[in-house]
Amino acid sequence: MEFDFDVLVLGLGPVGLVTAVGFAELGHRVLGVDIQAAKVNALKQGKVPFYEPGVEPALQKHLREHRIAFDHDAAPWIPRAEVIFVCVGTPTKPSGEADLSAVRSVVEEVRRHAHGYTLVVEKSTVPVLTARWMEQEFQKVADHDIEVASNPEFLREGSALNDFPHPDRIVLGVRSSRAEHILRNLYRGIETEFLVTDIETAEIIKHASNAFLAMKISFINMIADLCEKTGADVVDVARGMGLDPRIGPSFLRAGLGFGGSCFPKDIRAFQHIGQTLQLDFELLTSILRINEQRIHRFVQHFEEVLGDLKGRTLALLGLSFKPNTDDIREAPSLKVIQALRARGARLHLHDPVAIPNVQKLFPESPPDLIYFEDPYEAIRDADGLGIITEWDLYQTLDLPRVKSLLKRPVVVDGRNIFDPETMLNLGFVYRGMGRGRWLRKKS
Ligand code: UGA
């Protein structure tokens, strides 16, 4: 295959593929490589192996216009690359430490095949000092001119392609003006703040940002428990706090807590860095602990209303870790399913796109675990309804119909998508997360 390219992207998971398609959208020619041949073949056909709005049509357009191409072998392309984005996975080891074995393979390959000046850019989230280690590895081969940079990604799943041209900031961790120039040139046309810094700072910005956002979520969830005990309303508390511009209103939605491939993994890796450097990072332990307890609180709501859950049928809506994705990594739904099954509950499950992924972990076994294509069918004859993920579809459910389908009109709203007053007026036994003010009202 012959293909002239401006950018080489290694690793085509959600981060790598969106980066590749995003650069193509900016007019660059992009070559994407992944060692999984089946994935590469699907991408060559214009098929995206996961659900991310907008990516598939954009990919098909750029394939037609020869702006993007794929291969499963990086070796022939590395010598011709001026800039290589490292987007391979960095999962968690049992110790919490980031597993950098895929990054290590990339470093090996680049070291073996690079020719002339090559800029290797960390895009996957890696612990601080990873670039320094990469530099040491590259320096072992003296005749190479390989430079490392860090350009962390801040894309959110579900809106990643839309986020790409509209970032809040672009962080460039570089050691030379040459590297800065190359990266600025790649992002030309994007109007945002460019923060140019040293590489270690850029690496920390990424971990610190995710840890801080997770801290906001756990903080408001801690307050949610206080609201339930004192008859207050966490939604109003969050509003009142968020009006202070020093706090800001976002990421203060109380509920079932955070999941996904980023926050839990990144906090564990960040914790591990703190331990290794003998720093007091205990704050991060509390963030994770509070997040774990959300599952328990959600299940307790059902128990407080229905008593023993053995033999009860519960309909659970939303299985992906957040709306607009089929990603179920560290999704709260998985722990909720486990906890409710352990109590002997029968589950009716619905999600618009994530069911095939969940089925691999929890195969259907009627009557204990049944998947439904229609949320109303999942709700029919259930003793209670639980909202786990706030898909738009659920926010616009026909509530009188929901009530008529349920055997008992119990709703535990794990994402606070419904208005408690409306729910109580409709005759539901309604429980949100942290909505103590409404717990006291008679339903
Ligand atoms: C997160 C960051 O928001 C991105 O900036 C970052 O680039 C990405 O991680 C990453 O490191 O790759 P993402 O995991 O896609 O993005 O999802 P978020 O929208 O941040 O949501 C994370 C979790 O927090 C979800 O489970 C969501 O339901 C939960 N959440 C979010 C809350 O429980 N409450 C909130 O107020 C906000």
JSON list of C-alpha atoms in Angstrom, two decimals, residues 35 292 296 419:
[
{"chain": "A", "resi": 35, "resn": "ILE", "atom": "CA", "xyz": [-1.98, -4.61, 15.93]},
{"chain": "A", "resi": 292, "resn": "GLU", "atom": "CA", "xyz": [-17.81, 2.58, 45.60]},
{"chain": "A", "resi": 296, "resn": "HIS", "atom": "CA", "xyz": [-24.63, 0.29, 48.07]},
{"chain": "A", "resi": 419, "resn": "ASP", "atom": "CA", "xyz": [-38.53, 15.88, 39.08]}
]
